[in-house]
Amino acid sequence: MLTGSIVALVTPMDKTGEIDFHALKKLVEFHIKSGTSAIVAVGTTGESATLNVDDHVKVVMKTVEFAAGRIPIIAGNGANSTSEAISLSKLFANSGIVAGLNVTPYYNKPTQEGLYQHFKAIAESCELPQILYNVPGRTAVDMLPETVARLSKIKNIIGIKEATGNLTRLAEIKALVDDDFILYSGDDESACDFIVQGGHGVISVTCNIAPVEMRKMCTAALNGQTDLAQEINAQLLPLHQKLFVEANPIPVKWACAELGLIPTADCRLPLTILSQQYQTAVRDALTEAKLLS
């Protein structure tokens, strides 16, 4: 079971939108040295929605190559088409990744039964462990605890990234699943409380720029050092909030560039660089978190 701070890694790009694999390698090394628990390659923060399939697979495979077994790699493999998600899962099944992160189908708004059948079909298509990903704020569909409980009975569905930010949801899921079902927060702002209340870790945007601090916060929370965890989290709170002043990953890529972690803040269209009006707020949050002087 992977616990603690898992980074939802940005995908660095140049000004033409081409993937910067040299910068990607540096990011992988940065997280290995920082003690990050694992890397999610090409999740939402990695611009899964703007990469074509070839680029998606290249980024995952290069991340595995750069990691060279020193840090576990989870691959985003979700899609709003079940057949596409199955294809990605099969591609990644023997690639060296430890699991797939499988987002609820977006835009087409399936029923709870549709969600169950979608994830069941993916899980049964190959032996790759699957982590469910519920983020209704982006997908327009909310996978309810009862559906999660049904899916948890499928042997290679091993956990969920729950990104509603609703801590009541954690308690509801915990009451319905076995103890070995992994519970990750997908909301940095509530992640500390999520772990204190029985979660196993966070798949984090903030970890892109504050990996050491996120690791320390998660470790303290997992060890029952609640006061210490909350103290560290209070320092990070401005980042948790300001990294979402525009759609993720726009602000965090700008912050990464501001800290010199990647050469440019460029995204692929339709995403654009952080608007001028928000840059001061993000820079101030970096300063409050003691990442900039």
PDB file of C-alpha atoms in Angstrom, residues 9 12 19-30 32 39 41 58-71 73 95:
ATOM      1  CA  LEU A   9       3.089  15.586 -11.777  1.00  0.00           C
ATOM      2  CA  PRO A  12       6.596  20.251 -18.848  1.00  0.00           C
ATOM      3  CA  ILE A  19       6.844  17.914 -24.337  1.00  0.00           C
ATOM      4  CA  ASP A  20      10.134  18.819 -22.671  1.00  0.00           C
ATOM      5  CA  PHE A  21      11.534  15.425 -21.697  1.00  0.00           C
ATOM      6  CA  HIS A  22      14.751  16.922 -20.306  1.00  0.00           C
ATOM      7  CA  ALA A  23      12.685  18.966 -17.846  1.00  0.00           C
ATOM      8  CA  LEU A  24      10.572  15.903 -17.075  1.00  0.00           C
ATOM      9  CA  LYS A  25      13.677  13.961 -16.114  1.00  0.00           C
ATOM     10  CA  LYS A  26      14.736  16.762 -13.776  1.00  0.00           C
ATOM     11  CA  LEU A  27      11.300  16.730 -12.118  1.00  0.00           C
ATOM     12  CA  VAL A  28      11.495  12.978 -11.516  1.00  0.00           C
ATOM     13  CA  GLU A  29      14.912  13.402  -9.891  1.00  0.00           C
ATOM     14  CA  PHE A  30      13.580  16.298  -7.807  1.00  0.00           C
ATOM     15  CA  ILE A  32      13.072  11.177  -5.709  1.00  0.00           C
ATOM     16  CA  ILE A  39       4.455   9.925  -9.025  1.00  0.00           C
ATOM     17  CA  ALA A  41       2.152  10.570 -14.675  1.00  0.00           C
ATOM     18  CA  LYS A  58       5.427   8.550 -24.212  1.00  0.00           C
ATOM     19  CA  VAL A  59       5.220  10.665 -21.052  1.00  0.00           C
ATOM     20  CA  VAL A  60       4.259   7.652 -18.925  1.00  0.00           C
ATOM     21  CA  MET A  61       6.981   5.444 -20.394  1.00  0.00           C
ATOM     22  CA  LYS A  62       9.657   8.136 -20.093  1.00  0.00           C
ATOM     23  CA  THR A  63       8.647   8.760 -16.479  1.00  0.00           C
ATOM     24  CA  VAL A  64       9.093   5.055 -15.760  1.00  0.00           C
ATOM     25  CA  GLU A  65      12.447   5.115 -17.552  1.00  0.00           C
ATOM     26  CA  PHE A  66      13.685   8.152 -15.636  1.00  0.00           C
ATOM     27  CA  ALA A  67      12.509   6.726 -12.314  1.00  0.00           C
ATOM     28  CA  ALA A  68      14.450   3.497 -12.951  1.00  0.00           C
ATOM     29  CA  GLY A  69      12.664   1.694 -10.131  1.00  0.00           C
ATOM     30  CA  ARG A  70      13.579   4.304  -7.507  1.00  0.00           C
ATOM     31  CA  ILE A  71      10.031   5.636  -7.037  1.00  0.00           C
ATOM     32  CA  ILE A  73       4.883   5.364 -10.963  1.00  0.00           C
ATOM     33  CA  SER A  95       5.240  -1.168 -18.492  1.00  0.00           C
TER      34      SER A  95
END
